[in-house]
Amino acid sequence: MDSSCLLASLHGSDTLLFADMQHRDPMLQKRDEFEDMLEERRNSSDLRYALRCYTPVLYKGVTPCTAGALKNMVLQSAQIHFVIGQVSNETGRAVDDVQEEASAILEEMAHSLQLSTVRFFAFTLSKVFKTLFRSICVNEEGIQRLQQAIQEHPVVLLPSHRSYMDFLLMSYILYTYDLALPVIAAGMDFMGMKFVGEMLRMSGAFFIRRSFGGDKLYWAVFSEYVKTMLKNGFAPVEFFLEGTRSRTSKSLTPKLGLLNIAMDPFLKGEVFDVHLVPVSISYERILEEALYARELLGVPKPKESTSGLFKARKVLSEDYGSIHVYFGQPVSVRRLSQGKVDRGQFNLTPRHIPKRPSEEIHSFVNDSAYGLVRAQEENMVLKPWVLLASLLLQNHHGDQASGRARGMALDELTEQAVWLRDLSRQYGAFLHWPDHVPPPEVVSSSLSLHRGLVTITEGRLLRQAVTVLSCVSYRNQALHVFLRPALLASAVHAASSSSGKRKTDIFNSFSFLRNMFSNEFILCPGATVQDFEEACFLLVKTGALQVSQQEVVVTERGHRTLAFLTSVLDPFLQGYQVRVRSRLRYTEVLSSDLQKNALAALLRLGAVRKIKGYVGFDHPRVPGEFDKAYEWG
Amino acid sequence: MENVVQRLLKCSTSTFFQLHIVNCTGLGEEGVKAAVATSRLERGKLRRRTRAAVETGVGHREPGPRTRRCPQIAFCPAFCDPDSLPPRVGWIAAGALASIPTPAAHGSAPSIHKHGSSMASNSSSSGGSDRQRIAQQRLRIIAGHLQRPAGDDSALLAAECKDQGSKSDASSEEKTVPRRRQEIMKWNGWGYSDSRFLFNKKGQAEFTGKRYKLSGMIIPGLKEWFEGTFGANLQHKSPATPILNSSAVRPPTLNEAFVEELKSTGVPFSHDAEDRVFRAYGHCVHEIFALREGRIGRVPDLVVWPNCHNDVVKIVELACKHNVCLIPYGGGTSVSSALECPSEETRSIVSLDTSQMNRILWIDEKNLTAHVEAGIVGQDLERLLNESGYCTGHEPDSMEFSSLGGWVATRASGMKKNIYGNIEDLVVHIKMVTPRGVIEKSCQGPRMSTGPDVHHFILGSEGTLGVVTEVTMKIRPMPEYQKYGSVVFPNFEQGVACLREVAKQRCAPASIRLMDNEQFKFGHALKPQVSSIFTSFLDGLKKIYITKFKGFDPNRLCVATLLFEGNREKVLQHEKQVYDIAAKFGGLAAGEDNGQRGYMLTFVIAYLRDLGMDYYVMGESFETSVPWDRVLDICQNVKARIVHECKERGVQFTPLSTCRVTQTYDAGACVYFYFGFNYRGLSDPVHVYEQVEHAAREEILANGGSLSHHHGVGKLRKEWMSETVSNVGIGMLKSVKDYVDPNNIFGNRNLF
């Protein structure tokens, strides 16, 4: 797929040319200003706020039907009728029986959005947020764009997913800005929470089973429910593209099911357009940080329960810094699909008969999903701490290797941080570094927020081993900024140790690495050439490389950049190597997430094979190429 | 007066026909005009006699506008079944000529009388004689639409090919469509030169001329609607080039040998610049726009006017012999760029104008068919058949100017197809001259199983295979009774649901159309000035009832217009059935006026476009057919796409983007879109227009709509043909073309 095209679409009404330039130089990307929405909450009554007059703008000015009427529409739809008939035919059950089942499924699934519950949440969350966070910053221009979009088209909200907080936060923001409250696709897990589950339901959550594989009826009811809400402009539909919370702060590869459903009404011509709004929520400090680290090391996730939530109230006493919520440019599915999907393919069968999406549509949805996750990544706000974490980790790894005293001098860290700040800005990072504050202060205030992870003793920093993974997850927030240059840097590095620096060789290495890491990072399928060019462009721009028609040359001052970049990927490379042989240098390769991804990649590359639940190497030394080229130690 | 009638009665030799006399809208003193329908054997003789009788009886009177609009004496076939007696019969009995013995000789006189007297009493009260008024109005409209421009002569007399005799008798004044079209028609706009919309000095819209019901009337609401809808301003004019500058026309490239031989056949021809320009264009917006700016591209090099089938055979033979490109020309109402001369054509291009082949050759009353020359235009065909008490019932919106041959060549559809069928249902036999020779079937069997129907190679061939010269068509007795109607729905969705139900129950009236809210407002803006305060008061009441009492949102409601036709009782019964269905979908009957105005809109829309073009507004219509379950979606999406595309392309003011469901079928409907926008400030408005139209067509196709329901493909929609009929389909069509016309004599390059 042509990624520049996708980007053009993602950037809304910009012309292709302009989008192309943005693509070539991320520095040019314009982003909106933030406003702190908690500020007003601190200065006025929460009760009055919760009870204020709420009059959101509506889709085409039409008042939405009640939640009950919605259920009826779903059950009476042609699609449900068809599937009920089909299931009854196949299983020999009576139509009424199947009908009842469908009705029960819907009962279990459906939300019952109520304004009173929302008001209750508005009140409590105001209190909670004010204690937890210093500020909640929202780009108000994005809110205005969203408001516009809600009036004209059915809207799908696609927030990034890093915390349980995400969807409460989303609804809270929309309520505050007088926008239509979203209905949210939530996992069944929440249903297990007594009372809270019902509260969530009443605040707009609808619950879907984690897996319903071949259950036709479930799928039909579910998809029809979502589509009906979209088509009628009942409310913005919200779901998480990544499917689950990312424990590593690294974007997860997108799940396609719901996106497929959300695009369907447009592809079938039932609505003129659907607008997808990627929302990037960045936490300065994630509530679940320690929980995630343990989970990654294999401690099972505590089950969602009301008592658990109650016990977790101790988090209330801590300072979690600020949250940045960036509402991205609404993406028109119509524009996105232009020239990629032939909508005429639905002309020859009635549209209510469920059909597996064609190859064309599948790859379109897949490409779009990657593009959207990339759009989320691009607008993630990076705090100075993220850069510090990256530096500290690299230093830590160095320490471990050499056996030196652990830690890093504060002024050294500051110097490196300033260097990295400039580099990441040139790479287009959305860095929230207060320029009016002297760098040492920025560094120390960041460190103090994360005093649970790092401590300062007489000017040196010490870390506790277990918290490495927490740090890693902060570093990961910046990964998308450095990913493409880092892949190139690693490719250059690999090439220098062997045949030479022919551009084609480097491209081949790049392409191999990129392919291998496509489970690990968000790398748009089929965009290898674009990514390569982008990486070249960035490294040339920052003076690290000189690229001619045939050759790639590392400049004198480029070594520092390249060294940093290769270190960024190093833990991942090693992690993958660990899968191949047993050797350990980076603590973070213990992360179950990395192991899972590595395994998936190796499976995909055909190096290993799954046999009845066991995984074994297809051939003891198959990944020869891998070993040869990427033996670092 | 009695004298007239008696003489007329004596003339009538056919026992099948009865003569009835219609009072001229109660204006007895205006006098009576008569026409007679008789068996085909005696027709020629009779006609002359009848006319003489009328003239003697009534005396020579200036045909003023008032008489012109009067319904005239009508001859209605009175059938033995008293139920089927036309209401006009009763009405006559009650009228000024009631003293004349009604020649209804089948013992039904008492019932007629009763019928008639009740009507008479009705007509004396102010509002009760609706049906009469409607019948009258309908007659007026038909008379209006179908008025002959000059003279009252008919070409019906001569059944033999005129080329056998002298050609001098075919003087152009006697034709609806003269050889020199420029004498009565606009060269850079729609229709007759004397009929056009304009804003007068007071800024009020009026329609000039005397031909139409609307002619000479002030339309008070149009200005406000026009300015409000398009953001246009009467101060900002964009006038057309007034006169065709012949020097701008490239001199003809003549094939001398062809011209020489053509001369010897005696078929009239011309290479006059005006004649050629007239045949180079249809009515696409880009064509008219260019003409208005005085820009003239490639035009035919020669125009020929064959008089009959044999003339065509000679012309086609000569064209083949000398390798000349032929482009058939019928009524010139194409909206698919079908008439455009292909720019890559290097041969001499000859436009073959069929307009002089306009006779009804015979009428077969036993089989209810008529054999007609293909150049006849719709209004002449209906008028001439009506004189014999028949009609084809084929009424495309362009019927004033479009020709039978054109209908066949584009698979035309008429608004009353629910009763009469589309052109493919109406045609019994077709004769077409191709470079390979003449194609026709050997018999007039109503249906055949003889392999693929060869008619279907001809229907829709768009002039690529040959010239249709003669057609046998089904005819029907003229309907006894017609009634307009309308239903208001709270919204478009309900309206479509109702139409779907009507189609499901197969009880669609002659015509049923559903206009969306914008089009309803458009129709409303065309309401002529009402003279009586009472009428405007009633209108006000109606509006209050619908919007306030029934709670319809004036910005969402929409209107279905209806036309019922047939036996009176059945019409009333039918009407009730349809209104009952409508009521189930929240529809309210909204009177005949609204209905009639809806149909008027379709006849004057093309004139209105010319008015728009005088003030920087450009517009076009296009159509599609689509399955029922897609109707709502396609309407919504295509309209939204138009608005969206205009915005993208820098059109400042939101365009008019409106549609109507204009035909219903068992499995779907035909949807008609109007699109218009203010192009002031755009550097290349035609290009913008074309891009938007292109996008709209893509949208139609993506939403399961067809490439065309009845406008045809031409060159405008060629690019989508292969995806529409598949590559194999194109191959089939091409192989027919390759066989029939290997040298591409019929080289208009339409379709593929």
Coordinates of N, CA, C and O in Angstrom, one line a residue, chain B residues 489-597:
Chain B
F489 N -45.8 13.7 2.2 CA -45.2 12.8 3.2 C -44.4 13.6 4.2 O -43.8 14.6 3.8
P490 N -44.4 13.1 5.4 CA -43.6 13.9 6.4 C -42.1 13.9 6.0 O -41.4 14.8 6.4
N491 N -41.6 12.9 5.4 CA -40.2 12.8 5.0 C -40.0 11.9 3.8 O -40.9 11.2 3.4
F492 N -38.8 12.0 3.2 CA -38.5 11.2 2.0 C -38.6 9.7 2.2 O -39.0 9.0 1.4
E493 N -38.1 9.3 3.4 CA -38.0 7.9 3.7 C -39.4 7.3 3.7 O -39.6 6.2 3.1
Q494 N -40.4 8.0 4.3 CA -41.8 7.5 4.2 C -42.3 7.4 2.8 O -43.0 6.5 2.4
G495 N -41.9 8.4 2.1 CA -42.4 8.5 0.7 C -41.9 7.3 -0.1 O -42.6 6.7 -0.9
V496 N -40.6 7.0 0.0 CA -40.0 5.9 -0.7 C -40.6 4.6 -0.3 O -41.0 3.7 -1.1
A497 N -40.9 4.5 1.0 CA -41.5 3.2 1.5 C -42.9 3.1 0.9 O -43.3 2.0 0.5
C498 N -43.6 4.2 0.7 CA -44.9 4.1 0.1 C -44.8 3.7 -1.4 O -45.6 2.8 -1.8
L499 N -43.9 4.3 -2.1 CA -43.7 3.9 -3.5 C -43.4 2.5 -3.6 O -43.8 1.8 -4.5
R500 N -42.6 2.0 -2.7 CA -42.2 0.6 -2.7 C -43.4 -0.3 -2.6 O -43.6 -1.3 -3.3
E501 N -44.3 0.1 -1.6 CA -45.5 -0.7 -1.4 C -46.4 -0.6 -2.6 O -47.0 -1.7 -3.0
V502 N -46.5 0.5 -3.2 CA -47.4 0.7 -4.4 C -46.8 -0.3 -5.5 O -47.6 -1.0 -6.1
A503 N -45.5 -0.3 -5.6 CA -44.9 -1.2 -6.7 C -45.1 -2.6 -6.3 O -45.4 -3.5 -7.2
K504 N -45.0 -2.9 -5.0 CA -45.2 -4.3 -4.6 C -46.6 -4.8 -4.9 O -46.8 -5.9 -5.3
Q505 N -47.6 -3.9 -4.6 CA -49.0 -4.3 -4.9 C -49.3 -4.1 -6.4 O -50.5 -4.3 -6.8
R506 N -48.4 -3.7 -7.2 CA -48.6 -3.5 -8.6 C -49.8 -2.6 -8.9 O -50.6 -3.0 -9.7
C507 N -49.9 -1.6 -8.2 CA -51.0 -0.7 -8.4 C -50.6 0.7 -8.7 O -51.3 1.7 -8.4
A508 N -49.4 0.8 -9.3 CA -48.9 2.2 -9.6 C -49.8 2.8 -10.7 O -50.2 2.2 -11.6
P509 N -50.1 4.1 -10.5 CA -50.9 4.8 -11.5 C -50.0 5.1 -12.7 O -48.8 4.7 -12.7
A510 N -50.6 5.7 -13.7 CA -49.9 5.9 -15.0 C -48.5 6.5 -14.7 O -47.5 6.1 -15.2
S511 N -48.5 7.5 -13.8 CA -47.2 8.0 -13.3 C -47.3 8.2 -11.8 O -48.3 8.7 -11.3
I512 N -46.2 7.9 -11.2 CA -46.0 8.2 -9.8 C -44.6 8.6 -9.6 O -43.7 8.0 -10.0
R513 N -44.4 9.8 -9.0 CA -43.1 10.4 -8.8 C -43.0 10.9 -7.4 O -44.0 11.5 -6.9
L514 N -41.9 10.7 -6.8 CA -41.7 11.2 -5.5 C -40.5 12.3 -5.5 O -39.4 12.0 -5.8
M515 N -40.9 13.5 -5.2 CA -39.9 14.6 -5.2 C -39.4 14.8 -3.8 O -40.2 14.7 -2.9
D516 N -38.1 15.1 -3.7 CA -37.6 15.3 -2.4 C -38.0 16.8 -2.0 O -38.6 17.5 -2.7
N517 N -37.5 17.1 -0.8 CA -37.9 18.4 -0.2 C -37.5 19.6 -1.1 O -38.3 20.5 -1.4
E518 N -36.2 19.5 -1.6 CA -35.7 20.6 -2.4 C -36.5 20.8 -3.7 O -36.8 21.9 -4.1
Q519 N -36.9 19.6 -4.3 CA -37.6 19.7 -5.5 C -39.0 20.2 -5.3 O -39.6 20.8 -6.2
F520 N -39.6 19.8 -4.2 CA -40.9 20.3 -3.8 C -40.9 21.8 -3.8 O -41.8 22.5 -4.3
K521 N -39.9 22.3 -3.1 CA -39.7 23.8 -3.0 C -39.5 24.4 -4.4 O -40.1 25.5 -4.7
F522 N -38.8 23.7 -5.2 CA -38.5 24.2 -6.6 C -39.9 24.3 -7.3 O -40.2 25.3 -7.9
G523 N -40.6 23.2 -7.2 CA -41.9 23.2 -7.9 C -42.8 24.3 -7.4 O -43.6 24.9 -8.1
H524 N -42.7 24.5 -6.1 CA -43.6 25.6 -5.5 C -43.2 26.9 -6.0 O -44.1 27.8 -6.2
A525 N -41.9 27.1 -6.2 CA -41.5 28.4 -6.7 C -42.0 28.7 -8.1 O -42.0 29.9 -8.5
L526 N -42.5 27.7 -8.8 CA -42.9 27.9 -10.1 C -44.4 28.1 -10.2 O -45.0 28.2 -11.3
K527 N -45.0 28.3 -9.1 CA -46.4 28.6 -9.0 C -46.7 29.9 -9.7 O -46.2 30.9 -9.3
P528 N -47.6 29.9 -10.7 CA -47.9 31.2 -11.4 C -48.7 32.1 -10.4 O -49.3 31.6 -9.5
Q529 N -48.7 33.4 -10.8 CA -49.5 34.3 -10.0 C -51.0 33.9 -9.9 O -51.6 33.6 -10.9
V530 N -51.5 33.9 -8.7 CA -53.0 33.5 -8.7 C -53.8 34.8 -8.7 O -53.4 35.8 -8.0
S531 N -54.8 34.8 -9.5 CA -55.6 36.0 -9.6 C -56.5 36.1 -8.4 O -56.8 37.2 -7.9
S532 N -57.1 35.0 -7.9 CA -58.1 35.2 -6.9 C -57.5 35.2 -5.5 O -56.6 34.4 -5.2
I533 N -58.0 36.0 -4.6 CA -57.6 36.0 -3.3 C -58.0 34.7 -2.6 O -57.3 34.2 -1.7
F534 N -59.1 34.2 -3.0 CA -59.6 33.0 -2.4 C -58.6 31.9 -2.6 O -58.3 31.1 -1.6
T535 N -58.1 31.7 -3.8 CA -57.1 30.6 -4.0 C -55.9 30.8 -3.1 O -55.4 29.8 -2.5
S536 N -55.4 32.0 -3.0 CA -54.2 32.1 -2.2 C -54.5 31.9 -0.7 O -53.7 31.4 0.1
F537 N -55.8 32.3 -0.4 CA -56.2 32.0 1.0 C -56.2 30.5 1.3 O -55.8 30.0 2.3
L538 N -56.8 29.8 0.3 CA -56.9 28.3 0.4 C -55.5 27.7 0.6 O -55.3 26.8 1.4
D539 N -54.6 28.2 -0.3 CA -53.2 27.7 -0.2 C -52.6 27.9 1.2 O -52.0 27.0 1.7
G540 N -52.9 29.1 1.7 CA -52.4 29.4 3.0 C -52.9 28.4 4.0 O -52.2 27.9 4.9
L541 N -54.2 28.2 3.9 CA -54.9 27.2 4.9 C -54.2 25.8 4.8 O -53.9 25.2 5.8
K542 N -54.1 25.4 3.5 CA -53.5 24.1 3.3 C -52.1 24.0 4.0 O -51.8 23.0 4.6
K543 N -51.3 25.0 3.8 CA -50.0 25.0 4.3 C -50.0 25.0 5.9 O -49.3 24.2 6.5
I544 N -51.0 25.7 6.4 CA -51.1 25.7 7.9 C -51.5 24.4 8.4 O -51.0 23.8 9.3
Y545 N -52.4 23.7 7.7 CA -52.9 22.4 8.0 C -51.8 21.4 8.1 O -51.6 20.7 9.0
I546 N -51.0 21.4 7.0 CA -49.9 20.4 6.9 C -48.8 20.7 7.9 O -48.3 19.8 8.6
T547 N -48.4 21.9 8.0 CA -47.2 22.2 8.8 C -47.5 22.3 10.3 O -46.8 21.8 11.2
K548 N -48.6 23.0 10.6 CA -48.9 23.2 12.0 C -49.8 22.1 12.6 O -49.5 21.6 13.6
F549 N -50.9 21.8 11.9 CA -51.8 20.8 12.4 C -51.3 19.4 12.4 O -51.3 18.7 13.4
K550 N -50.7 19.1 11.2 CA -50.2 17.7 11.1 C -48.7 17.6 11.5 O -48.1 16.5 11.6
G551 N -48.1 18.7 11.8 CA -46.7 18.7 12.3 C -45.7 18.3 11.3 O -44.6 17.8 11.7
F552 N -45.9 18.5 10.0 CA -44.9 18.2 9.0 C -43.8 19.3 9.1 O -44.2 20.5 9.1
D553 N -42.6 18.9 9.0 CA -41.5 19.9 9.0 C -41.3 20.4 7.5 O -41.1 19.6 6.6
P554 N -41.6 21.7 7.3 CA -41.5 22.2 5.9 C -40.2 21.9 5.2 O -40.1 22.0 4.0
N555 N -39.1 21.7 6.0 CA -37.8 21.4 5.4 C -37.5 19.9 5.3 O -36.4 19.5 4.9
R556 N -38.5 19.1 5.6 CA -38.3 17.7 5.4 C -39.4 17.0 4.6 O -39.2 16.0 4.0
L557 N -40.6 17.6 4.6 CA -41.7 17.0 3.9 C -41.4 16.8 2.4 O -40.5 17.5 1.8
C558 N -42.0 15.9 1.8 CA -41.8 15.7 0.3 C -43.1 15.3 -0.3 O -44.1 15.0 0.4
V559 N -43.1 15.3 -1.6 CA -44.4 15.2 -2.3 C -44.3 14.2 -3.4 O -43.4 14.1 -4.1
A560 N -45.3 13.3 -3.4 CA -45.5 12.4 -4.6 C -46.5 13.0 -5.5 O -47.6 13.4 -5.0
T561 N -46.2 13.0 -6.8 CA -47.2 13.5 -7.7 C -47.7 12.3 -8.5 O -47.0 11.3 -8.8
L562 N -49.0 12.3 -8.8 CA -49.7 11.2 -9.4 C -50.4 11.6 -10.6 O -50.9 12.7 -10.7
L563 N -50.5 10.6 -11.5 CA -51.3 10.8 -12.7 C -52.1 9.5 -12.9 O -51.5 8.5 -13.1
F564 N -53.4 9.6 -12.8 CA -54.2 8.4 -13.1 C -54.8 8.5 -14.4 O -55.2 9.6 -14.9
E565 N -55.0 7.4 -15.1 CA -55.6 7.5 -16.4 C -56.5 6.3 -16.7 O -56.2 5.2 -16.1
G566 N -57.5 6.4 -17.4 CA -58.3 5.3 -17.8 C -59.8 5.5 -17.7 O -60.2 6.7 -17.7
N567 N -60.5 4.5 -17.5 CA -61.9 4.5 -17.2 C -62.1 5.3 -15.9 O -61.5 5.1 -14.9
R568 N -63.2 6.1 -16.0 CA -63.4 7.0 -14.8 C -63.5 6.3 -13.5 O -62.9 6.6 -12.5
E569 N -64.4 5.4 -13.5 CA -64.7 4.7 -12.2 C -63.5 4.0 -11.7 O -63.1 4.0 -10.5
K570 N -62.8 3.4 -12.6 CA -61.6 2.6 -12.2 C -60.5 3.6 -11.7 O -59.8 3.3 -10.8
V571 N -60.5 4.8 -12.4 CA -59.5 5.8 -11.9 C -59.8 6.1 -10.5 O -58.9 6.2 -9.6
L572 N -61.1 6.4 -10.2 CA -61.4 6.8 -8.8 C -61.2 5.7 -7.8 O -60.6 6.0 -6.7
Q573 N -61.4 4.5 -8.2 CA -61.2 3.3 -7.4 C -59.7 3.2 -7.1 O -59.2 3.0 -6.0
H574 N -58.9 3.3 -8.2 CA -57.5 3.2 -8.2 C -56.9 4.3 -7.3 O -56.0 4.1 -6.5
E575 N -57.5 5.5 -7.5 CA -57.0 6.6 -6.7 C -57.2 6.3 -5.2 O -56.3 6.5 -4.4
K576 N -58.3 5.8 -4.9 CA -58.6 5.5 -3.5 C -57.5 4.5 -2.9 O -57.0 4.6 -1.9
Q577 N -57.3 3.4 -3.8 CA -56.4 2.4 -3.3 C -55.0 3.0 -3.0 O -54.4 2.8 -2.0
V578 N -54.5 3.9 -4.0 CA -53.2 4.5 -3.8 C -53.2 5.4 -2.6 O -52.3 5.4 -1.8
Y579 N -54.2 6.2 -2.4 CA -54.3 7.1 -1.3 C -54.3 6.4 0.0 O -53.8 6.8 1.0
D580 N -55.0 5.2 0.0 CA -55.1 4.4 1.2 C -53.7 3.9 1.6 O -53.3 3.9 2.8
I581 N -53.0 3.4 0.6 CA -51.6 3.0 0.9 C -50.8 4.1 1.4 O -50.1 4.0 2.4
A582 N -50.9 5.3 0.7 CA -50.1 6.4 1.2 C -50.4 6.8 2.6 O -49.5 7.1 3.4
A583 N -51.7 6.7 3.0 CA -52.0 7.0 4.4 C -51.3 6.2 5.4 O -50.9 6.6 6.5
K584 N -51.1 4.9 5.0 CA -50.3 4.0 5.9 C -48.9 4.5 6.1 O -48.3 4.1 7.1
F585 N -48.4 5.3 5.2 CA -47.0 5.8 5.4 C -47.0 7.3 5.8 O -46.1 8.0 5.5
G586 N -48.1 7.7 6.4 CA -48.2 9.1 6.9 C -48.5 10.1 5.8 O -48.3 11.3 6.0
G587 N -48.9 9.6 4.6 CA -49.1 10.6 3.5 C -50.5 11.2 3.6 O -51.5 10.6 4.0
L588 N -50.5 12.5 3.2 CA -51.8 13.2 3.1 C -52.0 13.7 1.7 O -51.1 14.2 1.1
A589 N -53.3 13.5 1.2 CA -53.6 13.9 -0.1 C -53.4 15.4 -0.1 O -53.8 16.1 0.8
A590 N -52.8 15.9 -1.2 CA -52.5 17.4 -1.2 C -53.0 18.0 -2.5 O -52.4 19.1 -2.9
G591 N -54.0 17.5 -3.1 CA -54.6 18.2 -4.2 C -54.0 17.9 -5.6 O -52.9 17.4 -5.7
E592 N -54.7 18.3 -6.6 CA -54.3 18.1 -7.9 C -53.3 19.1 -8.4 O -52.5 18.8 -9.3
D593 N -53.5 20.3 -7.9 CA -52.6 21.4 -8.3 C -51.1 21.1 -8.2 O -50.3 21.2 -9.1
N594 N -50.8 20.6 -6.9 CA -49.4 20.2 -6.6 C -48.9 19.2 -7.6 O -47.8 19.2 -8.1
G595 N -49.8 18.2 -7.9 CA -49.4 17.2 -8.8 C -49.1 17.7 -10.2 O -48.1 17.4 -10.7
Q596 N -50.0 18.5 -10.6 CA -49.9 19.0 -12.0 C -48.6 19.8 -12.1 O -47.9 19.7 -13.1
R597 N -48.4 20.6 -11.1 CA -47.2 21.5 -11.2 C -45.9 20.7 -11.2 O -45.0 21.0 -11.9

